[in-house]
Amino acid sequence: MLNRDAVAADLKSYVERYGGAYAHASNVIHEVWLRVAHDEQVAARVAAGSWPFLVPRWTAGCLGDRVVTKPWTEPYTLFAVDGSQIFPERHQGIPCALINIGTTFFEYGEHSRVIFSSTPTLIAADSEMGFLSETVISAQRTAWELAKGVELGKQYPGIPFFFDGSLIFWHLNESSESENAHFLKEYLAYGEALFQQKTPSVGFISFPKSKELVNVLRIFAELSEEVTRFLTDQDLVADFLKPGERTILFESQARIVSVYPAHLRPFFFYLHTGHEIARVEVPAWVAQDELLVSRLVGLLLDQCEKGRGYPVCLAESHEQAVVRAADRDFFFACMGICLRQQDTPYVMSRKSFLKRTASF
């Protein structure tokens, strides 16, 4: 049983320390920002150096420039994709997993309509994928999300494709070298397909924790780890972006991006949605089209208005994809019924059994 008094006391002490450190870090960062935000030489200095931390590159505008966009008011159409999964349970049942891909299609105009769907796929131990780790299942979920984007892009030519997540496949850092190579090749193939069919893809990251812009400031000032560890880019840009404004476009310099084809390399910007600072990522071929970027930002702002701060297309895709506790219970109950019908034992560890039935 949780000792709530002890937890409350520890939290109070930590929050007091954190609050003081955060305020100090904010003041220090703000002073550096005022010096460099509108210095036209900053981009060249950043690009010319080799830095031990991740910084972006940009060629147009100053670090602190703001771009104003209004929510889109004309009729429009878009689709979104999200995914969820049930990992193999080592304490019960037989080795298998489930990936569920949810999709939404929205058409706004004189004849508005919406289409919801979800596609569950069982991953069995005797399939080509075999018995897989959680890391690989998560990577496969991303692949199937992108595959669904390509499929819908063919069905709805030129319609924007939104998804919750990054175009920089950070999660592959947790995979083995062979798995990394396999999934990266697959992801880039889907990215190329989206490019060929001219389906603009947009990755939306709510409450981002990236520090690339904070790292830029480290180049121009001796900022201690104590200062930079408390602040993210979100904290930085929240001080100067107003609702409906975004930063300029930055090109990611993450190591994994070096193997992307030039037209697929991720660009990003930060957007004040009216409720929070979000990070938005697009491939280079989209970033190079100013009118397209402006339109996509306008769509995002309208979607965030409709979704009370979060794009409604992504919220509904999540609802289609999410595997809730009741769904998980159904999955294992259904597994048990099928096993009993085949006179095959349903094995459950004592740990799992006692979690469900333990009493004094």
Short mmCIF file of C-alpha atoms in Angstrom, two decimals:
data_model
loop_
_atom_site.label_atom_id
_atom_site.label_comp_id
_atom_site.label_asym_id
_atom_site.label_seq_id
_atom_site.Cartn_x
_atom_site.Cartn_y
_atom_site.Cartn_z
CA MET A 1 0.00 0.00 0.00
CA LEU A 2 1.30 3.44 -0.92
CA ASN A 3 2.39 5.64 1.97
CA ARG A 4 0.74 8.81 0.69
CA ASP A 5 2.06 11.04 3.46
CA ALA A 6 5.66 10.12 2.58
CA VAL A 7 5.02 10.64 -1.12
CA ALA A 8 3.40 14.04 -0.53
CA ALA A 9 6.32 15.19 1.63
CA ASP A 10 8.90 14.09 -0.94
CA LEU A 11 6.96 15.75 -3.77
CA LYS A 12 6.66 19.01 -1.86
CA SER A 13 10.40 19.11 -1.25
CA TYR A 14 11.23 18.26 -4.86
CA VAL A 15 8.79 20.77 -6.35
CA GLU A 16 10.31 23.55 -4.24
CA ARG A 17 13.78 22.69 -5.57
CA TYR A 18 12.53 22.26 -9.12
CA GLY A 19 10.59 25.52 -9.13
CA GLY A 20 13.62 27.53 -8.06
CA ALA A 21 15.90 25.85 -10.58
CA TYR A 22 13.36 26.27 -13.37
CA ALA A 23 12.94 29.99 -12.68
CA HIS A 24 16.73 30.47 -12.68
CA ALA A 25 17.12 28.53 -15.93
CA SER A 26 14.33 30.52 -17.59
CA ASN A 27 15.97 33.83 -16.70
CA VAL A 28 19.38 32.74 -17.99
CA ILE A 29 17.97 31.35 -21.25
CA HIS A 30 15.84 34.46 -21.80
CA GLU A 31 18.91 36.71 -21.61
CA VAL A 32 20.77 34.62 -24.19
CA TRP A 33 17.71 34.47 -26.42
CA LEU A 34 17.42 38.26 -26.54
CA ARG A 35 21.00 38.43 -27.87
CA VAL A 36 20.70 35.86 -30.65
CA ALA A 37 17.03 35.58 -31.66
CA HIS A 38 17.24 38.19 -34.44
CA ASP A 39 20.93 37.96 -35.30
CA GLU A 40 21.21 37.10 -39.00
CA GLN A 41 24.68 35.56 -38.48
CA VAL A 42 23.47 32.85 -36.10
CA ALA A 43 22.39 30.39 -38.80
CA ALA A 44 25.80 30.52 -40.53
CA ARG A 45 27.67 30.10 -37.24
CA VAL A 46 25.58 27.07 -36.31
CA ALA A 47 25.96 25.48 -39.76
CA ALA A 48 29.73 26.03 -39.84
CA GLY A 49 30.47 24.27 -36.58
CA SER A 50 30.63 20.69 -35.38
CA TRP A 51 28.78 20.46 -32.10
CA PRO A 52 28.60 17.70 -29.47
CA PHE A 53 24.85 18.20 -29.18
CA LEU A 54 21.98 18.16 -31.64
CA VAL A 55 21.21 21.46 -33.37
CA PRO A 56 19.11 22.15 -36.48
CA ARG A 57 19.99 24.05 -39.62
CA TRP A 58 18.02 26.74 -41.38
CA THR A 59 18.66 29.01 -44.33
CA ALA A 60 15.79 31.49 -44.29
CA GLY A 61 15.06 33.91 -41.49
CA CYS A 62 16.30 34.40 -37.96
CA LEU A 63 15.95 32.04 -35.04
CA GLY A 64 13.24 34.16 -33.45
CA ASP A 65 11.18 35.03 -36.52
CA ARG A 66 7.44 34.37 -36.28
CA VAL A 67 5.07 33.38 -39.06
CA VAL A 68 1.38 34.18 -38.62
CA THR A 69 -1.23 31.82 -40.06
CA LYS A 70 -5.00 31.87 -39.71
CA PRO A 71 -7.17 28.77 -39.33
CA TRP A 72 -8.35 27.42 -42.69
CA THR A 73 -11.91 28.48 -43.48
CA GLU A 74 -12.42 26.98 -46.95
CA PRO A 75 -13.78 23.45 -47.52
CA TYR A 76 -11.09 20.80 -47.08
CA THR A 77 -10.45 17.09 -46.78
CA LEU A 78 -7.84 15.16 -44.81
CA PHE A 79 -7.19 11.77 -43.29
CA ALA A 80 -5.30 10.59 -40.22
CA VAL A 81 -3.85 7.32 -38.94
CA ASP A 82 -2.87 6.02 -35.50
CA GLY A 83 -1.94 2.65 -34.06
CA SER A 84 -1.97 0.67 -30.83
CA GLN A 85 -1.00 -2.82 -29.77
CA ILE A 86 -1.22 -5.68 -27.29
CA PHE A 87 2.23 -7.02 -26.54
CA PRO A 88 2.87 -10.73 -25.88
CA GLU A 89 2.03 -11.55 -22.28
CA ARG A 90 4.66 -13.79 -20.74
CA HIS A 91 2.51 -14.50 -17.68
CA GLN A 92 -0.48 -15.94 -19.53
CA GLY A 93 -1.71 -17.42 -22.77
CA ILE A 94 0.25 -18.36 -25.87
CA PRO A 95 2.85 -16.23 -27.68
CA CYS A 96 1.13 -13.72 -29.94
CA ALA A 97 0.51 -10.00 -30.24
CA LEU A 98 -2.06 -7.67 -31.78
CA ILE A 99 -1.62 -4.42 -33.70
CA ASN A 100 -4.67 -2.24 -34.31
CA ILE A 101 -4.54 0.55 -36.91
CA GLY A 102 -7.20 3.25 -36.68
CA THR A 103 -8.03 5.67 -39.48
CA THR A 104 -10.28 8.69 -39.92
CA PHE A 105 -11.32 10.57 -43.05
CA PHE A 106 -12.81 14.06 -42.71
CA GLU A 107 -14.44 16.09 -45.45
CA TYR A 108 -15.61 19.60 -44.56
CA GLY A 109 -17.82 21.59 -46.90
CA GLU A 110 -21.31 21.63 -48.34
CA HIS A 111 -21.56 17.85 -48.00
CA SER A 112 -19.43 17.13 -44.94
CA ARG A 113 -18.76 13.53 -44.02
CA VAL A 114 -16.52 11.43 -41.82
CA ILE A 115 -15.38 7.81 -42.14
CA PHE A 116 -13.97 5.85 -39.18
CA SER A 117 -12.31 2.45 -39.39
CA SER A 118 -9.96 0.14 -37.51
CA THR A 119 -7.98 -2.86 -38.70
CA PRO A 120 -6.70 -5.37 -36.11
CA THR A 121 -3.95 -7.78 -37.14
CA LEU A 122 -2.86 -10.77 -35.08
CA ILE A 123 0.86 -11.53 -34.99
CA ALA A 124 1.23 -15.24 -34.27
CA ALA A 125 4.36 -17.13 -33.26
CA ASP A 126 4.09 -19.28 -36.40
CA SER A 127 3.82 -16.30 -38.76
CA GLU A 128 6.68 -14.82 -40.78
CA MET A 129 7.24 -12.29 -38.00
CA GLY A 130 7.36 -14.99 -35.33
CA PHE A 131 7.62 -14.29 -31.62
CA LEU A 132 8.70 -10.68 -31.38
CA SER A 133 9.98 -8.25 -28.79
CA GLU A 134 8.01 -5.19 -27.74
CA THR A 135 10.54 -3.02 -29.59
CA VAL A 136 9.97 -4.82 -32.88
CA ILE A 137 6.19 -4.85 -32.48
CA SER A 138 6.25 -1.09 -31.90
CA ALA A 139 8.42 -0.65 -35.00
CA GLN A 140 6.03 -2.81 -37.01
CA ARG A 141 3.09 -0.72 -35.80
CA THR A 142 4.80 2.40 -37.18
CA ALA A 143 5.38 0.62 -40.50
CA TRP A 144 1.72 -0.35 -40.77
CA GLU A 145 0.63 3.19 -39.89
CA LEU A 146 2.71 4.50 -42.79
CA ALA A 147 1.46 1.72 -45.05
CA LYS A 148 -2.12 2.72 -44.26
CA GLY A 149 -1.19 6.31 -45.09
CA VAL A 150 0.07 5.20 -48.51
CA GLU A 151 -3.08 3.13 -49.08
CA LEU A 152 -5.41 6.02 -48.22
CA GLY A 153 -3.23 8.43 -50.20
CA LYS A 154 -3.87 6.35 -53.32
CA GLN A 155 -7.59 6.36 -52.56
CA TYR A 156 -7.67 10.13 -51.92
CA PRO A 157 -5.02 11.72 -54.21
CA GLY A 158 -3.34 14.87 -52.92
CA ILE A 159 -5.19 14.79 -49.58
CA PRO A 160 -3.02 15.59 -46.49
CA PHE A 161 -2.08 12.69 -44.21
CA PHE A 162 -1.75 13.47 -40.50
CA PHE A 163 -0.31 11.20 -37.84
CA ASP A 164 0.69 11.41 -34.21
CA GLY A 165 4.47 11.16 -34.02
CA SER A 166 7.77 12.02 -35.61
CA LEU A 167 9.23 11.62 -39.09
CA ILE A 168 12.54 11.06 -37.31
CA PHE A 169 12.44 7.40 -36.39
CA TRP A 170 14.12 7.73 -32.99
CA HIS A 171 12.72 4.42 -31.75
CA LEU A 172 15.00 2.51 -34.14
CA ASN A 173 17.91 3.39 -31.84
CA GLU A 174 16.49 0.74 -29.50
CA SER A 175 16.47 -1.97 -32.21
CA SER A 176 19.25 -4.30 -33.27
CA GLU A 177 21.33 -3.37 -36.29
CA SER A 178 19.48 -5.80 -38.58
CA GLU A 179 16.06 -4.70 -37.32
CA ASN A 180 17.09 -1.07 -37.69
CA ALA A 181 18.11 -1.60 -41.31
CA HIS A 182 14.96 -3.57 -42.10
CA PHE A 183 12.48 -1.08 -40.69
CA LEU A 184 14.31 2.03 -41.89
CA LYS A 185 14.27 0.66 -45.44
CA GLU A 186 10.55 -0.03 -45.08
CA TYR A 187 9.76 3.40 -43.61
CA LEU A 188 11.67 5.23 -46.33
CA ALA A 189 9.94 3.17 -49.01
CA TYR A 190 6.58 4.33 -47.67
CA GLY A 191 7.89 7.90 -47.51
CA GLU A 192 8.93 7.63 -51.15
CA ALA A 193 5.51 6.27 -52.09
CA LEU A 194 3.83 9.22 -50.36
CA PHE A 195 6.14 11.55 -52.29
CA GLN A 196 5.45 9.89 -55.64
CA GLN A 197 1.68 10.12 -55.16
CA LYS A 198 2.02 13.67 -53.77
CA THR A 199 0.40 12.89 -50.41
CA PRO A 200 1.65 15.54 -47.95
CA SER A 201 2.49 13.84 -44.64
CA VAL A 202 2.44 15.76 -41.37
CA GLY A 203 3.74 14.48 -38.04
CA PHE A 204 2.18 16.21 -35.02
CA ILE A 205 3.90 16.01 -31.62
CA SER A 206 1.96 17.33 -28.65
CA PHE A 207 3.95 18.58 -25.63
CA PRO A 208 7.36 18.01 -27.30
CA LYS A 209 10.51 17.53 -25.24
CA SER A 210 13.04 18.38 -27.95
CA LYS A 211 15.97 20.68 -27.11
CA GLU A 212 17.45 21.60 -30.49
CA LEU A 213 16.77 25.33 -30.19
CA VAL A 214 17.93 25.35 -26.58
CA ASN A 215 21.13 23.69 -27.81
CA VAL A 216 21.63 26.53 -30.32
CA LEU A 217 21.82 28.92 -27.38
CA ARG A 218 24.56 26.76 -25.85
CA ILE A 219 26.78 27.75 -28.77
CA PHE A 220 26.58 31.42 -27.82
CA ALA A 221 26.76 31.18 -24.03
CA GLU A 222 28.29 29.01 -21.34
CA LEU A 223 25.09 27.32 -20.22
CA SER A 224 25.48 24.73 -17.51
CA GLU A 225 23.72 21.38 -17.59
CA GLU A 226 21.73 22.59 -14.60
CA VAL A 227 20.26 25.30 -16.82
CA THR A 228 19.58 23.31 -19.98
CA ARG A 229 18.20 20.16 -18.38
CA PHE A 230 15.18 22.01 -17.01
CA LEU A 231 14.13 23.65 -20.29
CA THR A 232 12.92 22.42 -23.66
CA ASP A 233 12.26 24.14 -26.98
CA GLN A 234 8.63 24.27 -25.94
CA ASP A 235 9.51 26.43 -22.93
CA LEU A 236 11.69 28.64 -25.11
CA VAL A 237 9.25 29.40 -27.91
CA ALA A 238 6.26 29.73 -25.57
CA ASP A 239 7.77 33.06 -24.49
CA PHE A 240 7.49 34.64 -27.96
CA LEU A 241 4.91 32.73 -30.01
CA LYS A 242 1.31 33.89 -29.85
CA PRO A 243 -1.72 31.75 -30.77
CA GLY A 244 -1.72 31.03 -34.49
CA GLU A 245 1.99 31.76 -34.88
CA ARG A 246 4.78 29.36 -35.77
CA THR A 247 8.54 29.45 -35.94
CA ILE A 248 10.48 29.31 -39.16
CA LEU A 249 11.27 25.91 -40.66
CA PHE A 250 14.30 24.04 -39.32
CA GLU A 251 16.03 21.05 -40.88
CA SER A 252 16.73 18.20 -38.48
CA GLN A 253 20.34 17.08 -38.17
CA ALA A 254 19.63 13.90 -36.21
CA ARG A 255 22.14 11.18 -37.07
CA ILE A 256 19.55 8.79 -38.48
CA VAL A 257 18.38 11.48 -40.93
CA SER A 258 21.71 11.32 -42.80
CA VAL A 259 20.55 8.19 -44.64
CA TYR A 260 17.24 9.70 -45.76
CA PRO A 261 16.96 10.79 -49.40
CA ALA A 262 17.23 14.59 -49.60
CA HIS A 263 13.56 15.10 -50.48
CA LEU A 264 12.43 13.03 -47.47
CA ARG A 265 14.61 14.63 -44.81
CA PRO A 266 12.49 15.97 -41.96
CA PHE A 267 11.92 19.66 -41.39
CA PHE A 268 10.13 20.93 -38.32
CA PHE A 269 8.61 24.02 -36.78
CA TYR A 270 6.90 24.88 -33.52
CA LEU A 271 3.28 26.00 -33.63
CA HIS A 272 1.18 27.76 -31.00
CA THR A 273 -2.15 26.01 -31.45
CA GLY A 274 -3.96 28.37 -29.11
CA HIS A 275 -3.70 25.84 -26.29
CA GLU A 276 -0.11 24.56 -26.35
CA ILE A 277 3.15 24.56 -28.27
CA ALA A 278 3.27 21.63 -30.68
CA ARG A 279 6.12 20.38 -32.85
CA VAL A 280 5.13 19.75 -36.45
CA GLU A 281 7.30 17.77 -38.89
CA VAL A 282 7.09 17.53 -42.67
CA PRO A 283 9.38 16.01 -45.32
CA ALA A 284 11.66 18.32 -47.31
CA TRP A 285 9.53 18.20 -50.45
CA VAL A 286 6.61 19.61 -48.46
CA ALA A 287 8.77 22.14 -46.59
CA GLN A 288 9.97 23.61 -49.90
CA ASP A 289 6.41 24.55 -50.90
CA GLU A 290 5.53 27.67 -48.88
CA LEU A 291 1.90 27.73 -49.98
CA LEU A 292 1.45 24.07 -49.05
CA VAL A 293 3.03 24.59 -45.63
CA SER A 294 0.78 27.58 -45.02
CA ARG A 295 -2.27 25.53 -45.95
CA LEU A 296 -1.26 22.62 -43.72
CA VAL A 297 -0.72 24.97 -40.77
CA GLY A 298 -4.14 26.50 -41.41
CA LEU A 299 -5.71 23.04 -41.40
CA LEU A 300 -3.94 22.15 -38.16
CA LEU A 301 -5.15 25.32 -36.47
CA ASP A 302 -8.72 24.60 -37.56
CA GLN A 303 -8.41 21.00 -36.40
CA CYS A 304 -7.10 22.15 -33.02
CA GLU A 305 -10.03 24.56 -32.67
CA LYS A 306 -12.44 21.74 -33.44
CA GLY A 307 -10.60 19.37 -31.09
CA ARG A 308 -10.30 21.79 -28.13
CA GLY A 309 -6.53 22.07 -28.43
CA TYR A 310 -5.61 18.82 -30.18
CA PRO A 311 -6.31 17.98 -33.86
CA VAL A 312 -9.69 16.29 -33.91
CA CYS A 313 -8.58 14.00 -36.75
CA LEU A 314 -5.78 12.62 -34.57
CA ALA A 315 -7.99 12.35 -31.50
CA GLU A 316 -10.54 10.32 -33.45
CA SER A 317 -7.85 8.15 -35.06
CA HIS A 318 -6.58 7.39 -31.58
CA GLU A 319 -10.09 6.42 -30.50
CA GLN A 320 -10.28 4.02 -33.42
CA ALA A 321 -6.85 2.53 -32.69
CA VAL A 322 -6.64 2.43 -28.91
CA VAL A 323 -6.75 -0.95 -27.18
CA ARG A 324 -8.35 -0.36 -23.80
CA ALA A 325 -8.21 -2.56 -20.71
CA ALA A 326 -11.57 -4.12 -21.60
CA ASP A 327 -10.29 -4.92 -25.11
CA ARG A 328 -7.20 -6.53 -23.66
CA ASP A 329 -9.32 -8.62 -21.29
CA PHE A 330 -11.48 -9.68 -24.25
CA PHE A 331 -8.38 -10.66 -26.22
CA PHE A 332 -7.10 -13.01 -23.53
CA ALA A 333 -10.57 -14.33 -22.68
CA CYS A 334 -11.14 -15.14 -26.35
CA MET A 335 -7.72 -16.80 -26.46
CA GLY A 336 -8.69 -18.94 -23.47
CA ILE A 337 -11.98 -20.04 -25.08
CA CYS A 338 -10.21 -21.00 -28.32
CA LEU A 339 -7.56 -22.95 -26.44
CA ARG A 340 -10.14 -24.89 -24.43
CA GLN A 341 -12.03 -25.74 -27.62
CA GLN A 342 -8.81 -27.32 -28.90
CA ASP A 343 -8.15 -29.09 -25.57
CA THR A 344 -5.02 -26.98 -25.20
CA PRO A 345 -4.20 -25.67 -21.72
CA TYR A 346 -4.42 -21.95 -21.03
CA VAL A 347 -1.32 -21.34 -18.93
CA MET A 348 -1.23 -18.49 -16.41
CA SER A 349 1.62 -17.78 -14.00
CA ARG A 350 0.85 -17.71 -10.28
CA LYS A 351 1.88 -14.05 -10.27
CA SER A 352 -0.77 -13.17 -12.84
CA PHE A 353 -3.36 -15.39 -11.17
CA LEU A 354 -2.80 -13.91 -7.71
CA LYS A 355 -2.98 -10.36 -9.05
CA ARG A 356 -6.54 -11.16 -10.09
CA THR A 357 -7.63 -13.19 -7.08
CA ALA A 358 -5.39 -12.33 -4.10
CA SER A 359 -7.16 -11.70 -0.77
CA PHE A 360 -6.39 -11.99 2.94
#
